[in-house]
mmCIF file with all atom_site columns, C-alpha atoms in Angstrom:
data_model
loop_
_atom_site.group_PDB
_atom_site.id
_atom_site.type_symbol
_atom_site.label_atom_id
_atom_site.label_alt_id
_atom_site.label_comp_id
_atom_site.label_asym_id
_atom_site.label_entity_id
_atom_site.label_seq_id
_atom_site.pdbx_PDB_ins_code
_atom_site.Cartn_x
_atom_site.Cartn_y
_atom_site.Cartn_z
_atom_site.occupancy
_atom_site.B_iso_or_equiv
_atom_site.pdbx_formal_charge
_atom_site.auth_seq_id
_atom_site.auth_comp_id
_atom_site.auth_asym_id
_atom_site.auth_atom_id
_atom_site.pdbx_PDB_model_num
ATOM 1  C CA . MET A 1 1  ? 8.641   28.190 35.834 1.00 70.00 ? 1  MET A CA 1
ATOM 2  C CA . GLY A 1 2  ? 9.226   27.560 32.163 1.00 83.00 ? 2  GLY A CA 1
ATOM 3  C CA . ILE A 1 3  ? 9.092   29.820 29.162 1.00 87.00 ? 3  ILE A CA 1
ATOM 4  C CA . GLY A 1 4  ? 5.397   29.103 28.669 1.00 91.00 ? 4  GLY A CA 1
ATOM 5  C CA . GLY A 1 5  ? 4.536   30.229 32.187 1.00 92.00 ? 5  GLY A CA 1
ATOM 6  C CA . CYS A 1 6  ? 6.527   33.420 31.734 1.00 93.00 ? 6  CYS A CA 1
ATOM 7  C CA . ILE A 1 7  ? 4.764   34.244 28.474 1.00 94.00 ? 7  ILE A CA 1
ATOM 8  C CA . ILE A 1 8  ? 1.380   33.598 30.105 1.00 94.00 ? 8  ILE A CA 1
ATOM 9  C CA . LEU A 1 9  ? 2.247   35.951 32.991 1.00 94.00 ? 9  LEU A CA 1
ATOM 10 C CA . ILE A 1 10 ? 3.305   38.664 30.552 1.00 95.00 ? 10 ILE A CA 1
ATOM 11 C CA . ALA A 1 11 ? 0.130   38.214 28.486 1.00 96.00 ? 11 ALA A CA 1
ATOM 12 C CA . ILE A 1 12 ? -2.211  38.250 31.502 1.00 95.00 ? 12 ILE A CA 1
ATOM 13 C CA . GLY A 1 13 ? -0.450  41.303 32.910 1.00 95.00 ? 13 GLY A CA 1
ATOM 14 C CA . ALA A 1 14 ? -0.757  43.144 29.583 1.00 95.00 ? 14 ALA A CA 1
ATOM 15 C CA . ILE A 1 15 ? -4.444  42.263 29.307 1.00 95.00 ? 15 ILE A CA 1
ATOM 16 C CA . ILE A 1 16 ? -5.159  43.463 32.857 1.00 93.00 ? 16 ILE A CA 1
ATOM 17 C CA . THR A 1 17 ? -3.188  46.684 32.337 1.00 92.00 ? 17 THR A CA 1
ATOM 18 C CA . PHE A 1 18 ? -4.160  47.733 28.821 1.00 93.00 ? 18 PHE A CA 1
ATOM 19 C CA . ALA A 1 19 ? -7.340  45.914 27.762 1.00 91.00 ? 19 ALA A CA 1
ATOM 20 C CA . THR A 1 20 ? -9.622  46.035 30.797 1.00 88.00 ? 20 THR A CA 1
ATOM 21 C CA . ASN A 1 21 ? -11.362 48.737 32.728 1.00 88.00 ? 21 ASN A CA 1
ATOM 22 C CA . TRP A 1 22 ? -11.909 46.801 35.946 1.00 85.00 ? 22 TRP A CA 1
ATOM 23 C CA . HIS A 1 23 ? -12.011 48.459 39.331 1.00 86.00 ? 23 HIS A CA 1
ATOM 24 C CA . ALA A 1 24 ? -11.555 46.648 42.624 1.00 86.00 ? 24 ALA A CA 1
ATOM 25 C CA . LYS A 1 25 ? -11.720 48.220 46.040 1.00 90.00 ? 25 LYS A CA 1
ATOM 26 C CA . GLY A 1 26 ? -8.202  48.469 47.487 1.00 91.00 ? 26 GLY A CA 1
ATOM 27 C CA . VAL A 1 27 ? -6.454  47.020 44.405 1.00 91.00 ? 27 VAL A CA 1
ATOM 28 C CA . ASN A 1 28 ? -4.854  49.038 41.641 1.00 91.00 ? 28 ASN A CA 1
ATOM 29 C CA . MET A 1 29 ? -5.416  46.787 38.603 1.00 91.00 ? 29 MET A CA 1
ATOM 30 C CA . ASP A 1 30 ? -2.943  48.678 36.419 1.00 92.00 ? 30 ASP A CA 1
ATOM 31 C CA . LEU A 1 31 ? -0.192  48.140 38.989 1.00 93.00 ? 31 LEU A CA 1
ATOM 32 C CA . LEU A 1 32 ? -1.164  44.478 39.328 1.00 93.00 ? 32 LEU A CA 1
ATOM 33 C CA . GLY A 1 33 ? -0.800  44.022 35.562 1.00 94.00 ? 33 GLY A CA 1
ATOM 34 C CA . LEU A 1 34 ? 2.581   45.745 35.549 1.00 95.00 ? 34 LEU A CA 1
ATOM 35 C CA . ILE A 1 35 ? 3.780   43.525 38.400 1.00 96.00 ? 35 ILE A CA 1
ATOM 36 C CA . LEU A 1 36 ? 2.678   40.392 36.522 1.00 95.00 ? 36 LEU A CA 1
ATOM 37 C CA . MET A 1 37 ? 4.506   41.548 33.398 1.00 96.00 ? 37 MET A CA 1
ATOM 38 C CA . ALA A 1 38 ? 7.667   42.317 35.403 1.00 96.00 ? 38 ALA A CA 1
ATOM 39 C CA . VAL A 1 39 ? 7.589   38.890 37.078 1.00 96.00 ? 39 VAL A CA 1
ATOM 40 C CA . GLY A 1 40 ? 7.181   37.262 33.655 1.00 96.00 ? 40 GLY A CA 1
ATOM 41 C CA . VAL A 1 41 ? 10.143  39.172 32.205 1.00 95.00 ? 41 VAL A CA 1
ATOM 42 C CA . ILE A 1 42 ? 12.363  38.402 35.220 1.00 95.00 ? 42 ILE A CA 1
ATOM 43 C CA . GLY A 1 43 ? 11.351  34.739 35.081 1.00 93.00 ? 43 GLY A CA 1
ATOM 44 C CA . MET A 1 44 ? 12.125  34.537 31.380 1.00 93.00 ? 44 MET A CA 1
ATOM 45 C CA . ALA A 1 45 ? 15.544  36.160 31.901 1.00 92.00 ? 45 ALA A CA 1
ATOM 46 C CA . ALA A 1 46 ? 16.354  33.703 34.688 1.00 91.00 ? 46 ALA A CA 1
ATOM 47 C CA . TYR A 1 47 ? 15.160  30.727 32.632 1.00 89.00 ? 47 TYR A CA 1
ATOM 48 C CA . VAL A 1 48 ? 17.169  31.749 29.573 1.00 87.00 ? 48 VAL A CA 1
ATOM 49 C CA . SER A 1 49 ? 20.338  32.352 31.608 1.00 85.00 ? 49 SER A CA 1
ATOM 50 C CA . ILE A 1 50 ? 20.059  28.939 33.285 1.00 83.00 ? 50 ILE A CA 1
ATOM 51 C CA . PHE A 1 51 ? 19.229  27.224 29.989 1.00 77.00 ? 51 PHE A CA 1
ATOM 52 C CA . LYS A 1 52 ? 22.212  28.899 28.296 1.00 70.00 ? 52 LYS A CA 1
ATOM 53 C CA . ARG A 1 53 ? 24.575  27.570 30.977 1.00 66.00 ? 53 ARG A CA 1
ATOM 54 C CA . ARG A 1 54 ? 23.335  23.985 30.573 1.00 63.00 ? 54 ARG A CA 1
ATOM 55 C CA . ARG A 1 55 ? 24.138  23.754 26.884 1.00 62.00 ? 55 ARG A CA 1
ATOM 56 C CA . ILE A 1 56 ? 27.393  22.084 25.896 1.00 60.00 ? 56 ILE A CA 1
ATOM 57 C CA . PRO A 1 57 ? 29.306  24.126 23.328 1.00 63.00 ? 57 PRO A CA 1
ATOM 58 C CA . PRO A 1 58 ? 29.960  22.207 20.092 1.00 60.00 ? 58 PRO A CA 1
ATOM 59 C CA . THR A 1 59 ? 33.475  21.518 18.883 1.00 60.00 ? 59 THR A CA 1
ATOM 60 C CA . ALA A 1 60 ? 34.993  23.115 15.785 1.00 61.00 ? 60 ALA A CA 1
ATOM 61 C CA . ASP A 1 61 ? 33.477  20.491 13.477 1.00 64.00 ? 61 ASP A CA 1
ATOM 62 C CA . GLY A 1 62 ? 30.011  20.911 15.046 1.00 62.00 ? 62 GLY A CA 1
ATOM 63 C CA . ASP A 1 63 ? 29.926  17.670 17.026 1.00 66.00 ? 63 ASP A CA 1
ATOM 64 C CA . VAL A 1 64 ? 29.273  17.504 20.732 1.00 63.00 ? 64 VAL A CA 1
ATOM 65 C CA . PRO A 1 65 ? 32.339  16.208 22.585 1.00 62.00 ? 65 PRO A CA 1
ATOM 66 C CA . PRO A 1 66 ? 32.008  12.616 23.822 1.00 67.00 ? 66 PRO A CA 1
ATOM 67 C CA . VAL A 1 67 ? 31.492  11.823 27.486 1.00 71.00 ? 67 VAL A CA 1
ATOM 68 C CA . VAL A 1 68 ? 34.583  10.266 29.041 1.00 73.00 ? 68 VAL A CA 1
ATOM 69 C CA . GLU A 1 69 ? 33.860  7.963  31.940 1.00 72.00 ? 69 GLU A CA 1
ATOM 70 C CA . GLU A 1 70 ? 36.621  7.273  34.431 1.00 70.00 ? 70 GLU A CA 1
ATOM 71 C CA . ARG A 1 71 ? 36.614  4.090  36.442 1.00 66.00 ? 71 ARG A CA 1
ATOM 72 C CA . TYR A 1 72 ? 37.125  4.113  40.157 1.00 60.00 ? 72 TYR A CA 1
ATOM 73 C CA . TYR A 1 73 ? 39.173  1.359  41.713 1.00 58.00 ? 73 TYR A CA 1
ATOM 74 C CA . ALA A 1 74 ? 39.229  0.659  45.426 1.00 57.00 ? 74 ALA A CA 1
ATOM 75 C CA . GLU A 1 75 ? 43.019  0.634  45.314 1.00 57.00 ? 75 GLU A CA 1
ATOM 76 C CA . ASP A 1 76 ? 43.042  4.267  44.165 1.00 54.00 ? 76 ASP A CA 1
ATOM 77 C CA . ARG A 1 77 ? 42.329  5.362  47.729 1.00 59.00 ? 77 ARG A CA 1
ATOM 78 C CA . TYR A 1 78 ? 45.551  3.808  48.924 1.00 57.00 ? 78 TYR A CA 1
ATOM 79 C CA . HIS A 1 79 ? 47.669  4.350  45.814 1.00 56.00 ? 79 HIS A CA 1
ATOM 80 C CA . PRO A 1 80 ? 46.794  7.731  44.287 1.00 58.00 ? 80 PRO A CA 1
ATOM 81 C CA . GLY A 1 81 ? 49.011  7.047  41.293 1.00 57.00 ? 81 GLY A CA 1
ATOM 82 C CA . GLY A 1 82 ? 46.642  4.371  39.995 1.00 52.00 ? 82 GLY A CA 1
ATOM 83 C CA . ARG A 1 83 ? 46.644  0.569  39.950 1.00 53.00 ? 83 ARG A CA 1
ATOM 84 C CA . TYR A 1 84 ? 49.750  -1.433 40.752 1.00 49.00 ? 84 TYR A CA 1
#
């Protein structure tokens, strides 16, 4: 669930809790709205924490460090020190 879905859950939960006067047999609508808002907040916290971990920190001059690609040689299995 993305940030948009979390915001929608929070908004729908707030509308059900604070802006409506609906009554359903066997369902507490205020509690349902609070649960939707809580799920939206928990989802947003999880999304932000995962998104924060994915970001690569910039270097001192503001550039993103380059990707270094290492080559794999078949001989490396037999000679761990590299190519001979």
